[in-house]
Amino acid sequence: MPTPRETRQRAAIARVLAEARGPLLPEAVLRRAREHAPGLGQATVYRTLKRLAEDGELRAVRLDDERVRYEAAGGHHHHFRCRGCDEVLDVAGCGLAPPALGGPLPAGFRVERHEVVLIGLCARCA
Ligand SMILES: [Zn+2]
Ligand SMILES: [Zn+2]
């Protein structure tokens, strides 16, 4: 059973990700979650993010820079990463299906999922 304190910390972290415009690095989650739960520690945030991802409440996202970010579990979408400030934004919608994805594939191959990362500069960095 989680303690009331753990439940509060978990809720603060889930709220930060529910309000985010895109997947966040653990450091960014820590910074924002401290506004709702002062005294929140770095180890707690890392551990809680891992556990929420294992429970399917969050998704761990690896983009082209290989860093692990977390987002609220939701429908399929793409991501935009600013190479200036490293912010990642969700991009809604997806019109991609083979052959737009670069087919043809060898005979017998079947696509099950895809991930798209757009890379560029945000309005602030451009
Ligand atoms: Zn930027
Ligand atoms: Zn897509």
Tab-separated table of C-alpha atoms and ligand atoms in Angstrom:
chain	number	residue	atom	x	y	z
A	1	MET	CA	0.000	0.000	0.000
A	2	PRO	CA	1.411	3.399	-0.893
A	3	THR	CA	1.545	5.916	1.945
A	4	PRO	CA	-0.516	9.126	1.658
A	5	ARG	CA	2.724	10.942	0.883
A	6	GLU	CA	3.565	8.541	-1.961
A	7	THR	CA	0.043	8.888	-3.333
A	8	ARG	CA	0.403	12.669	-3.312
A	9	GLN	CA	3.765	12.504	-5.059
A	10	ARG	CA	2.399	10.113	-7.657
A	11	ALA	CA	-0.558	12.404	-8.297
A	12	ALA	CA	1.719	15.441	-8.648
A	13	ILE	CA	3.881	13.653	-11.213
A	14	ALA	CA	0.905	12.323	-13.180
A	15	ARG	CA	-0.601	15.807	-13.211
A	16	VAL	CA	2.576	17.379	-14.567
A	17	LEU	CA	2.582	14.935	-17.463
A	18	ALA	CA	-1.137	15.290	-18.105
A	19	GLU	CA	-0.624	19.060	-18.467
A	20	ALA	CA	2.553	18.887	-20.558
A	21	ARG	CA	2.628	19.771	-24.264
A	22	GLY	CA	4.864	16.827	-24.981
A	23	PRO	CA	7.041	14.166	-23.361
A	24	LEU	CA	9.271	15.442	-20.558
A	25	LEU	CA	12.710	14.503	-19.305
A	26	PRO	CA	12.745	13.387	-15.651
A	27	GLU	CA	14.568	16.628	-14.708
A	28	ALA	CA	11.724	18.681	-16.164
A	29	VAL	CA	9.137	16.528	-14.368
A	30	LEU	CA	11.010	17.087	-11.108
A	31	ARG	CA	11.116	20.865	-11.601
A	32	ARG	CA	7.409	21.137	-12.360
A	33	ALA	CA	6.199	18.558	-9.831
A	34	ARG	CA	7.957	20.430	-7.027
A	35	GLU	CA	5.485	23.266	-7.558
A	36	HIS	CA	2.707	20.919	-6.403
A	37	ALA	CA	4.737	18.777	-4.015
A	38	PRO	CA	7.574	20.778	-2.444
A	39	GLY	CA	10.394	18.640	-1.111
A	40	LEU	CA	9.982	16.038	-3.797
A	41	GLY	CA	13.328	14.322	-4.349
A	42	GLN	CA	15.032	13.328	-7.572
A	43	ALA	CA	15.222	9.623	-6.684
A	44	THR	CA	11.508	9.587	-5.892
A	45	VAL	CA	10.672	11.144	-9.243
A	46	TYR	CA	12.783	8.650	-11.192
A	47	ARG	CA	11.353	5.712	-9.254
A	48	THR	CA	7.772	6.938	-9.592
A	49	LEU	CA	8.115	7.577	-13.329
A	50	LYS	CA	9.416	4.037	-13.824
A	51	ARG	CA	6.606	2.548	-11.784
A	52	LEU	CA	3.880	4.577	-13.528
A	53	ALA	CA	5.298	3.450	-16.870
A	54	GLU	CA	5.286	-0.192	-15.731
A	55	ASP	CA	1.672	0.229	-14.646
A	56	GLY	CA	0.787	1.586	-18.091
A	57	GLU	CA	-0.231	5.007	-16.795
A	58	LEU	CA	2.730	6.664	-18.500
A	59	ARG	CA	4.749	5.809	-21.548
A	60	ALA	CA	8.523	5.978	-21.767
A	61	VAL	CA	9.496	7.631	-25.057
A	62	ARG	CA	12.888	7.396	-26.750
A	63	LEU	CA	13.388	9.866	-29.581
A	64	ASP	CA	16.335	10.385	-31.906
A	65	ASP	CA	18.544	11.719	-29.102
A	66	GLU	CA	18.090	8.470	-27.127
A	67	ARG	CA	17.148	10.216	-23.891
A	68	VAL	CA	14.195	8.728	-22.037
A	69	ARG	CA	11.232	11.047	-21.713
A	70	TYR	CA	7.812	10.298	-20.263
A	71	GLU	CA	4.347	11.127	-21.502
A	72	ALA	CA	0.798	10.406	-20.408
A	73	ALA	CA	-0.462	7.255	-22.082
A	74	GLY	CA	-2.719	8.231	-24.959
A	75	GLY	CA	-3.444	7.710	-28.618
A	76	HIS	CA	-0.917	7.516	-31.429
A	77	HIS	CA	0.781	10.790	-32.346
A	78	HIS	CA	4.102	12.105	-33.580
A	79	HIS	CA	6.710	14.308	-31.917
A	80	PHE	CA	8.635	17.453	-32.779
A	81	ARG	CA	11.993	17.985	-31.064
A	82	CYS	CA	13.659	21.396	-31.031
A	83	ARG	CA	17.386	20.900	-31.537
A	84	GLY	CA	17.993	24.276	-29.890
A	85	CYS	CA	16.365	23.914	-26.483
A	86	ASP	CA	15.504	20.197	-26.599
A	87	GLU	CA	11.820	20.783	-25.954
A	88	VAL	CA	9.575	18.098	-27.404
A	89	LEU	CA	6.066	18.830	-28.577
A	90	ASP	CA	3.282	16.395	-29.385
A	91	VAL	CA	2.138	16.593	-32.988
A	92	ALA	CA	-1.457	15.472	-33.356
A	93	GLY	CA	-2.712	13.406	-36.210
A	94	CYS	CA	-1.182	10.826	-38.471
A	95	GLY	CA	-1.860	10.231	-42.132
A	96	LEU	CA	0.940	7.770	-42.579
A	97	ALA	CA	0.569	4.327	-43.998
A	98	PRO	CA	2.722	2.421	-46.449
A	99	PRO	CA	3.823	3.393	-49.079
A	100	ALA	CA	4.124	6.925	-47.608
A	101	LEU	CA	6.377	5.392	-44.966
A	102	GLY	CA	8.935	4.378	-47.545
A	103	GLY	CA	7.893	0.948	-48.690
A	104	PRO	CA	7.911	-1.429	-50.381
A	105	LEU	CA	9.009	-3.920	-47.785
A	106	PRO	CA	10.324	-7.384	-48.591
A	107	ALA	CA	7.618	-9.971	-49.224
A	108	GLY	CA	6.030	-11.230	-46.040
A	109	PHE	CA	6.995	-8.220	-43.924
A	110	ARG	CA	4.185	-6.509	-42.072
A	111	VAL	CA	4.213	-3.085	-40.378
A	112	GLU	CA	2.815	-3.082	-36.855
A	113	ARG	CA	3.639	0.424	-35.653
A	114	HIS	CA	5.752	3.454	-36.449
A	115	GLU	CA	7.271	6.442	-34.713
A	116	VAL	CA	7.872	9.803	-36.322
A	117	VAL	CA	10.162	12.485	-34.884
A	118	LEU	CA	10.255	15.856	-36.644
A	119	ILE	CA	13.425	17.762	-35.816
A	120	GLY	CA	13.854	21.506	-36.138
A	121	LEU	CA	13.693	24.741	-34.181
A	122	CYS	CA	10.868	26.046	-32.019
A	123	ALA	CA	9.610	29.625	-32.364
A	124	ARG	CA	11.876	30.806	-29.551
A	125	CYS	CA	15.007	29.203	-30.954
A	126	ALA	CA	14.411	29.892	-34.669
B	1	ZN	ZN	13.613	25.532	-28.871
B	2	ZN	ZN	1.804	8.097	-37.142
